[in-house]
């Protein structure tokens, strides 16, 4: 089955138009459309429809309820999908979706004002052990990927951190730039320009190995903190979407992930183009959701309606 080139393919995005989340989706859609509808030239038009609200749950629920004809796809993100299944008490949310494939992977970075930087993530932990309020650690809203990473850091360190949430990535970034918080946990794409410009200092990456974009920045695993936290983005469709459509979309997503221009644009923004097929991403999701469910039992994050 081929997409109907007479009608745009609808791609749902669970964030406001003009947001960083929306930007990543629209860049991807620009690469995906031309790879659909072969052998006809020009590909398929993609109509990006923003469905913000309820921390992304509104879009995910709408995607799961959409007619599985192949006419509707969704730009999905983990751990956001998994967190909404937990904090919205919707455990079957991901099971209403067929995961097509991952196309991007973005690490969570810990940053500090360049004018008065902390030494490391371990410095945050050490100072918190002396005084819980000593190091305000900013994050985006509760239940966002960076906030979940901060909660996981707190759990691993077995210490109470002074985590302060802000209504958006931009607000958390501005707070650390202004020195209103001593450090912040944010997706790398939100801070890489400020790090490159010398306005922020990257003090740690939540990963097991160093990244080419910031090769001098230590990863937390090097210091014995086994925290690996990534924002993963890709496509999903409603369960029941014909298998040949899913396969066609997967082939196109994989081609985008390997496209050199797409890779260069992603890396310039602090994001890595990284293909993972649907079953592989699903297996990773199940492990991550189980870990988040355990975290929710001991450290339930406040339910956020932003997004």
mmCIF file of C-alpha atoms in Angstrom:
data_model
loop_
_atom_site.group_PDB
_atom_site.id
_atom_site.type_symbol
_atom_site.label_atom_id
_atom_site.label_comp_id
_atom_site.label_asym_id
_atom_site.label_seq_id
_atom_site.Cartn_x
_atom_site.Cartn_y
_atom_site.Cartn_z
ATOM 1 C CA UNK A 1 0.000 0.000 0.000
ATOM 2 C CA UNK A 2 1.331 3.444 -0.941
ATOM 3 C CA UNK A 3 0.294 6.772 0.657
ATOM 4 C CA UNK A 4 -2.385 8.691 -1.197
ATOM 5 C CA UNK A 5 -0.360 11.476 -2.827
ATOM 6 C CA UNK A 6 -3.570 13.461 -3.369
ATOM 7 C CA UNK A 7 -3.912 13.959 0.399
ATOM 8 C CA UNK A 8 -1.284 15.023 2.920
ATOM 9 C CA UNK A 9 -0.132 12.471 5.461
ATOM 10 C CA UNK A 10 -1.102 13.831 8.891
ATOM 11 C CA UNK A 11 1.636 13.835 11.532
ATOM 12 C CA UNK A 12 0.494 14.617 15.079
ATOM 13 C CA UNK A 13 2.880 16.531 17.347
ATOM 14 C CA UNK A 14 2.218 16.869 21.074
ATOM 15 C CA UNK A 15 3.647 20.357 21.526
ATOM 16 C CA UNK A 16 2.828 23.948 20.551
ATOM 17 C CA UNK A 17 3.832 25.261 17.153
ATOM 18 C CA UNK A 18 7.160 27.050 17.352
ATOM 19 C CA UNK A 19 8.446 25.063 20.341
ATOM 20 C CA UNK A 20 11.756 23.192 20.281
ATOM 21 C CA UNK A 21 9.827 19.914 20.187
ATOM 22 C CA UNK A 22 7.812 21.141 17.207
ATOM 23 C CA UNK A 23 10.987 22.242 15.405
ATOM 24 C CA UNK A 24 12.506 18.760 15.557
ATOM 25 C CA UNK A 25 9.291 17.257 14.201
ATOM 26 C CA UNK A 26 9.020 19.685 11.298
ATOM 27 C CA UNK A 27 12.659 19.234 10.280
ATOM 28 C CA UNK A 28 12.134 15.480 10.262
ATOM 29 C CA UNK A 29 8.891 15.779 8.268
ATOM 30 C CA UNK A 30 10.761 17.766 5.629
ATOM 31 C CA UNK A 31 13.110 14.827 5.113
ATOM 32 C CA UNK A 32 10.483 12.099 5.444
ATOM 33 C CA UNK A 33 7.964 13.319 2.852
ATOM 34 C CA UNK A 34 10.258 13.027 -0.187
ATOM 35 C CA UNK A 35 11.064 9.422 0.760
ATOM 36 C CA UNK A 36 7.435 8.326 0.655
ATOM 37 C CA UNK A 37 5.295 7.542 -2.343
ATOM 38 C CA UNK A 38 8.035 6.058 -4.533
ATOM 39 C CA UNK A 39 8.455 5.560 -7.416
ATOM 40 C CA UNK A 40 6.654 8.859 -8.122
ATOM 41 C CA UNK A 41 8.886 11.941 -7.789
ATOM 42 C CA UNK A 42 8.197 14.512 -5.115
ATOM 43 C CA UNK A 43 7.061 12.145 -2.400
ATOM 44 C CA UNK A 44 4.124 12.854 -0.102
ATOM 45 C CA UNK A 45 3.126 16.110 1.597
ATOM 46 C CA UNK A 46 3.059 15.882 5.393
ATOM 47 C CA UNK A 47 0.576 17.997 7.322
ATOM 48 C CA UNK A 48 2.072 18.610 10.789
ATOM 49 C CA UNK A 49 -0.758 19.097 13.284
ATOM 50 C CA UNK A 50 0.072 20.389 16.731
ATOM 51 C CA UNK A 51 -1.904 18.906 19.617
ATOM 52 C CA UNK A 52 -0.351 20.400 22.764
ATOM 53 C CA UNK A 53 -1.760 19.806 26.208
ATOM 54 C CA UNK A 54 -1.752 17.417 29.141
ATOM 55 C CA UNK A 55 2.015 16.938 29.002
ATOM 56 C CA UNK A 56 1.793 15.287 25.589
ATOM 57 C CA UNK A 57 -0.885 12.793 26.639
ATOM 58 C CA UNK A 58 -3.582 14.469 24.531
ATOM 59 C CA UNK A 59 -1.685 13.795 21.302
ATOM 60 C CA UNK A 60 -0.660 10.265 22.272
ATOM 61 C CA UNK A 61 -4.244 9.344 23.142
ATOM 62 C CA UNK A 62 -5.512 10.861 19.878
ATOM 63 C CA UNK A 63 -2.904 8.905 17.917
ATOM 64 C CA UNK A 64 -3.945 5.665 19.606
ATOM 65 C CA UNK A 65 -7.599 6.390 18.783
ATOM 66 C CA UNK A 66 -6.983 7.384 15.139
ATOM 67 C CA UNK A 67 -8.240 5.224 12.295
ATOM 68 C CA UNK A 68 -5.425 2.757 11.485
ATOM 69 C CA UNK A 69 -5.489 3.434 7.767
ATOM 70 C CA UNK A 70 -1.964 4.726 7.384
ATOM 71 C CA UNK A 71 -3.190 8.307 6.973
ATOM 72 C CA UNK A 72 -2.132 9.360 10.506
ATOM 73 C CA UNK A 73 1.309 9.080 12.075
ATOM 74 C CA UNK A 74 2.691 10.517 15.298
ATOM 75 C CA UNK A 75 5.995 12.072 16.372
ATOM 76 C CA UNK A 76 6.602 10.267 19.644
ATOM 77 C CA UNK A 77 9.200 10.785 22.340
ATOM 78 C CA UNK A 78 10.467 8.638 25.155
ATOM 79 C CA UNK A 79 10.533 8.771 28.099
ATOM 80 C CA UNK A 80 7.582 11.175 27.673
ATOM 81 C CA UNK A 81 5.288 8.440 26.288
ATOM 82 C CA UNK A 82 6.175 6.141 29.178
ATOM 83 C CA UNK A 83 5.833 8.810 31.854
ATOM 84 C CA UNK A 84 2.355 9.776 30.606
ATOM 85 C CA UNK A 85 1.256 6.136 30.777
ATOM 86 C CA UNK A 86 2.258 6.187 34.451
ATOM 87 C CA UNK A 87 1.265 9.627 35.703
ATOM 88 C CA UNK A 88 -2.017 9.693 33.728
ATOM 89 C CA UNK A 89 -2.877 6.191 34.941
ATOM 90 C CA UNK A 90 -3.086 4.988 31.343
ATOM 91 C CA UNK A 91 -0.930 1.830 31.427
ATOM 92 C CA UNK A 92 -2.100 0.649 28.015
ATOM 93 C CA UNK A 93 -1.140 3.883 26.249
ATOM 94 C CA UNK A 94 1.882 2.548 24.392
ATOM 95 C CA UNK A 95 0.070 -0.671 23.526
ATOM 96 C CA UNK A 96 -2.396 1.318 21.431
ATOM 97 C CA UNK A 97 0.537 2.297 19.230
ATOM 98 C CA UNK A 98 2.697 0.421 16.758
ATOM 99 C CA UNK A 99 6.233 1.738 17.081
ATOM 100 C CA UNK A 100 7.698 2.341 13.615
ATOM 101 C CA UNK A 101 11.229 3.353 14.536
ATOM 102 C CA UNK A 102 13.521 5.792 16.292
ATOM 103 C CA UNK A 103 15.349 8.459 14.287
ATOM 104 C CA UNK A 104 16.965 10.674 16.958
ATOM 105 C CA UNK A 105 18.735 10.285 20.274
ATOM 106 C CA UNK A 106 19.613 13.240 22.510
ATOM 107 C CA UNK A 107 21.486 13.010 25.822
ATOM 108 C CA UNK A 108 20.560 14.916 28.957
ATOM 109 C CA UNK A 109 23.255 17.427 29.891
ATOM 110 C CA UNK A 110 23.970 19.023 33.267
ATOM 111 C CA UNK A 111 25.149 22.613 32.904
ATOM 112 C CA UNK A 112 26.214 25.463 35.165
ATOM 113 C CA UNK A 113 26.700 29.231 34.629
ATOM 114 C CA UNK A 114 30.107 29.849 33.060
ATOM 115 C CA UNK A 115 30.569 32.873 35.336
ATOM 116 C CA UNK A 116 30.428 30.668 38.456
ATOM 117 C CA UNK A 117 30.503 27.034 37.373
ATOM 118 C CA UNK A 118 30.258 23.984 39.566
ATOM 119 C CA UNK A 119 33.083 21.499 39.213
ATOM 120 C CA UNK A 120 30.979 18.480 38.316
ATOM 121 C CA UNK A 121 27.723 16.626 38.908
ATOM 122 C CA UNK A 122 29.487 15.037 41.881
ATOM 123 C CA UNK A 123 29.881 18.577 43.244
ATOM 124 C CA UNK A 124 26.078 18.913 43.221
ATOM 125 C CA UNK A 125 25.760 15.678 45.177
ATOM 126 C CA UNK A 126 28.516 16.568 47.666
ATOM 127 C CA UNK A 127 27.097 20.005 48.415
ATOM 128 C CA UNK A 128 23.570 18.611 48.739
ATOM 129 C CA UNK A 129 24.903 16.209 51.360
ATOM 130 C CA UNK A 130 26.069 19.185 53.399
ATOM 131 C CA UNK A 131 22.979 21.323 52.788
ATOM 132 C CA UNK A 132 19.973 20.173 50.744
ATOM 133 C CA UNK A 133 19.243 23.733 49.599
ATOM 134 C CA UNK A 134 22.845 24.519 48.665
ATOM 135 C CA UNK A 135 22.604 23.766 44.952
ATOM 136 C CA UNK A 136 19.309 24.628 43.215
ATOM 137 C CA UNK A 137 19.071 22.308 40.193
ATOM 138 C CA UNK A 138 16.706 23.588 37.514
ATOM 139 C CA UNK A 139 14.727 21.383 35.132
ATOM 140 C CA UNK A 140 11.785 21.763 32.737
ATOM 141 C CA UNK A 141 8.303 20.751 33.976
ATOM 142 C CA UNK A 142 7.665 17.738 36.211
ATOM 143 C CA UNK A 143 7.591 14.526 34.195
ATOM 144 C CA UNK A 144 9.704 15.954 31.355
ATOM 145 C CA UNK A 145 12.738 13.877 30.305
ATOM 146 C CA UNK A 146 15.296 16.153 32.036
ATOM 147 C CA UNK A 147 13.210 16.257 35.226
ATOM 148 C CA UNK A 148 12.982 12.469 35.250
ATOM 149 C CA UNK A 149 16.761 12.303 34.792
ATOM 150 C CA UNK A 150 17.231 14.578 37.817
ATOM 151 C CA UNK A 151 14.945 12.350 39.898
ATOM 152 C CA UNK A 152 16.912 9.296 38.812
ATOM 153 C CA UNK A 153 20.169 11.047 39.768
ATOM 154 C CA UNK A 154 18.697 11.775 43.193
ATOM 155 C CA UNK A 155 17.693 8.129 43.571
ATOM 156 C CA UNK A 156 21.111 6.820 42.545
ATOM 157 C CA UNK A 157 22.933 9.264 44.816
ATOM 158 C CA UNK A 158 20.611 8.368 47.699
ATOM 159 C CA UNK A 159 20.388 12.009 48.647
ATOM 160 C CA UNK A 160 17.768 14.757 48.462
ATOM 161 C CA UNK A 161 18.527 17.304 45.755
ATOM 162 C CA UNK A 162 17.042 20.789 45.545
ATOM 163 C CA UNK A 163 15.233 20.258 42.221
ATOM 164 C CA UNK A 164 13.382 23.346 40.983
ATOM 165 C CA UNK A 165 11.050 22.940 38.017
ATOM 166 C CA UNK A 166 10.288 25.592 35.400
ATOM 167 C CA UNK A 167 7.385 25.770 32.922
ATOM 168 C CA UNK A 168 9.514 25.107 29.823
ATOM 169 C CA UNK A 169 12.957 24.225 28.516
ATOM 170 C CA UNK A 170 13.505 27.885 27.672
ATOM 171 C CA UNK A 171 12.608 29.021 31.192
ATOM 172 C CA UNK A 172 14.958 26.490 32.798
ATOM 173 C CA UNK A 173 17.745 27.504 30.425
ATOM 174 C CA UNK A 174 17.234 31.194 31.168
ATOM 175 C CA UNK A 175 17.293 30.492 34.905
ATOM 176 C CA UNK A 176 20.712 28.862 34.720
ATOM 177 C CA UNK A 177 22.047 31.488 32.305
ATOM 178 C CA UNK A 178 20.984 34.205 34.757
ATOM 179 C CA UNK A 179 22.514 32.361 37.698
ATOM 180 C CA UNK A 180 19.140 31.963 39.401
ATOM 181 C CA UNK A 181 19.932 28.256 39.797
ATOM 182 C CA UNK A 182 23.384 26.768 40.300
ATOM 183 C CA UNK A 183 22.886 24.111 37.630
ATOM 184 C CA UNK A 184 20.274 22.718 35.285
ATOM 185 C CA UNK A 185 19.450 19.414 33.623
ATOM 186 C CA UNK A 186 18.321 19.899 30.018
ATOM 187 C CA UNK A 187 18.375 18.144 26.696
ATOM 188 C CA UNK A 188 21.687 18.811 24.964
ATOM 189 C CA UNK A 189 19.950 20.644 22.109
ATOM 190 C CA UNK A 190 18.613 23.221 24.580
ATOM 191 C CA UNK A 191 22.055 24.196 25.840
ATOM 192 C CA UNK A 192 24.663 23.378 23.210
ATOM 193 C CA UNK A 193 24.685 26.867 21.668
ATOM 194 C CA UNK A 194 25.174 28.477 25.082
ATOM 195 C CA UNK A 195 27.967 26.006 25.857
ATOM 196 C CA UNK A 196 29.630 26.728 22.508
ATOM 197 C CA UNK A 197 29.309 30.480 23.123
ATOM 198 C CA UNK A 198 30.872 30.158 26.576
ATOM 199 C CA UNK A 199 27.795 31.259 28.509
ATOM 200 C CA UNK A 200 27.249 27.850 30.128
ATOM 201 C CA UNK A 201 29.669 25.178 31.269
ATOM 202 C CA UNK A 202 28.757 21.538 30.645
ATOM 203 C CA UNK A 203 29.624 19.652 33.833
ATOM 204 C CA UNK A 204 28.296 16.212 32.897
ATOM 205 C CA UNK A 205 26.422 14.135 30.339
ATOM 206 C CA UNK A 206 24.053 11.381 31.458
ATOM 207 C CA UNK A 207 25.614 8.620 29.359
ATOM 208 C CA UNK A 208 28.057 5.728 29.459
ATOM 209 C CA UNK A 209 30.553 7.149 26.970
ATOM 210 C CA UNK A 210 31.663 10.582 25.815
ATOM 211 C CA UNK A 211 30.055 12.297 22.838
ATOM 212 C CA UNK A 212 31.785 13.767 19.842
ATOM 213 C CA UNK A 213 29.869 17.031 20.136
ATOM 214 C CA UNK A 214 31.304 17.730 23.599
ATOM 215 C CA UNK A 215 34.261 15.352 23.837
ATOM 216 C CA UNK A 216 35.827 17.127 26.818
ATOM 217 C CA UNK A 217 32.689 16.885 28.951
ATOM 218 C CA UNK A 218 32.765 13.933 31.358
ATOM 219 C CA UNK A 219 29.958 11.417 31.393
ATOM 220 C CA UNK A 220 28.405 10.467 34.701
ATOM 221 C CA UNK A 221 29.343 6.812 34.323
ATOM 222 C CA UNK A 222 33.037 7.748 34.534
ATOM 223 C CA UNK A 223 32.497 8.931 38.093
ATOM 224 C CA UNK A 224 30.570 5.864 39.148
ATOM 225 C CA UNK A 225 27.094 7.316 38.569
ATOM 226 C CA UNK A 226 25.373 4.801 36.249
ATOM 227 C CA UNK A 227 22.853 7.275 34.872
ATOM 228 C CA UNK A 228 22.166 7.046 31.146
ATOM 229 C CA UNK A 229 19.308 9.341 30.144
ATOM 230 C CA UNK A 230 18.305 10.053 26.559
ATOM 231 C CA UNK A 231 15.437 11.736 24.757
ATOM 232 C CA UNK A 232 14.504 9.406 21.889
ATOM 233 C CA UNK A 233 12.290 10.554 19.019
ATOM 234 C CA UNK A 234 10.643 8.732 16.170
ATOM 235 C CA UNK A 235 7.402 7.582 14.590
ATOM 236 C CA UNK A 236 4.440 5.553 15.755
ATOM 237 C CA UNK A 237 1.063 4.729 14.202
ATOM 238 C CA UNK A 238 -2.214 3.403 15.606
ATOM 239 C CA UNK A 239 -2.303 -0.336 16.282
ATOM 240 C CA UNK A 240 -3.946 -2.058 13.333
ATOM 241 C CA UNK A 241 -2.193 0.014 10.684
ATOM 242 C CA UNK A 242 -1.499 -2.367 7.759
ATOM 243 C CA UNK A 243 1.849 -4.107 7.999
ATOM 244 C CA UNK A 244 2.972 -3.011 4.548
ATOM 245 C CA UNK A 245 2.386 0.638 5.508
ATOM 246 C CA UNK A 246 4.391 0.199 8.718
ATOM 247 C CA UNK A 247 7.209 -1.446 6.742
ATOM 248 C CA UNK A 248 7.198 1.357 4.160
ATOM 249 C CA UNK A 249 7.327 4.007 6.892
ATOM 250 C CA UNK A 250 10.130 2.145 8.673
ATOM 251 C CA UNK A 251 12.179 2.031 5.470
ATOM 252 C CA UNK A 252 11.688 5.771 5.018
ATOM 253 C CA UNK A 253 12.576 6.613 8.644
ATOM 254 C CA UNK A 254 15.712 4.496 8.421
ATOM 255 C CA UNK A 255 16.706 6.292 5.221
ATOM 256 C CA UNK A 256 16.239 9.680 6.910
ATOM 257 C CA UNK A 257 18.394 8.628 9.877
ATOM 258 C CA UNK A 258 21.192 7.723 7.450
ATOM 259 C CA UNK A 259 20.853 10.836 5.290
ATOM 260 C CA UNK A 260 24.051 12.877 5.658
ATOM 261 C CA UNK A 261 22.325 16.266 5.475
ATOM 262 C CA UNK A 262 19.854 15.238 8.172
ATOM 263 C CA UNK A 263 22.690 13.946 10.348
ATOM 264 C CA UNK A 264 24.655 17.176 9.999
ATOM 265 C CA UNK A 265 21.638 19.347 10.827
ATOM 266 C CA UNK A 266 20.819 17.194 13.853
ATOM 267 C CA UNK A 267 24.364 17.294 15.224
ATOM 268 C CA UNK A 268 24.556 21.048 14.741
ATOM 269 C CA UNK A 269 21.542 21.249 17.053
ATOM 270 C CA UNK A 270 22.982 18.877 19.680
ATOM 271 C CA UNK A 271 21.006 15.823 18.557
ATOM 272 C CA UNK A 272 22.245 12.536 17.106
ATOM 273 C CA UNK A 273 20.559 10.847 14.173
ATOM 274 C CA UNK A 274 20.206 7.264 15.394
ATOM 275 C CA UNK A 275 18.067 4.543 13.830
ATOM 276 C CA UNK A 276 16.431 1.836 15.934
ATOM 277 C CA UNK A 277 13.722 -0.386 14.516
ATOM 278 C CA UNK A 278 10.283 -0.644 16.097
ATOM 279 C CA UNK A 279 10.838 -3.911 17.999
ATOM 280 C CA UNK A 280 14.204 -2.715 19.288
ATOM 281 C CA UNK A 281 12.814 0.598 20.490
ATOM 282 C CA UNK A 282 9.807 -1.182 22.008
ATOM 283 C CA UNK A 283 12.090 -3.471 24.024
ATOM 284 C CA UNK A 284 14.017 -0.455 25.311
ATOM 285 C CA UNK A 285 10.707 1.247 26.191
ATOM 286 C CA UNK A 286 9.565 -1.696 28.286
ATOM 287 C CA UNK A 287 12.729 -1.627 30.362
ATOM 288 C CA UNK A 288 12.495 2.130 30.810
ATOM 289 C CA UNK A 289 8.808 2.072 31.719
ATOM 290 C CA UNK A 290 9.457 -0.557 34.393
ATOM 291 C CA UNK A 291 12.203 1.630 35.878
ATOM 292 C CA UNK A 292 9.962 4.708 35.817
ATOM 293 C CA UNK A 293 7.127 2.765 37.437
ATOM 294 C CA UNK A 294 9.457 1.877 40.316
ATOM 295 C CA UNK A 295 10.555 5.504 40.568
ATOM 296 C CA UNK A 296 6.916 6.633 40.665
ATOM 297 C CA UNK A 297 6.327 4.465 43.746
ATOM 298 C CA UNK A 298 9.013 6.248 45.744
ATOM 299 C CA UNK A 299 9.227 9.677 44.063
ATOM 300 C CA UNK A 300 5.967 10.498 42.242
ATOM 301 C CA UNK A 301 6.586 13.548 40.127
ATOM 302 C CA UNK A 302 3.859 16.147 40.178
ATOM 303 C CA UNK A 303 1.557 15.718 37.195
ATOM 304 C CA UNK A 304 2.212 18.499 34.694
ATOM 305 C CA UNK A 305 -0.325 19.761 32.165
ATOM 306 C CA UNK A 306 2.262 21.565 30.030
ATOM 307 C CA UNK A 307 3.338 20.353 26.618
#
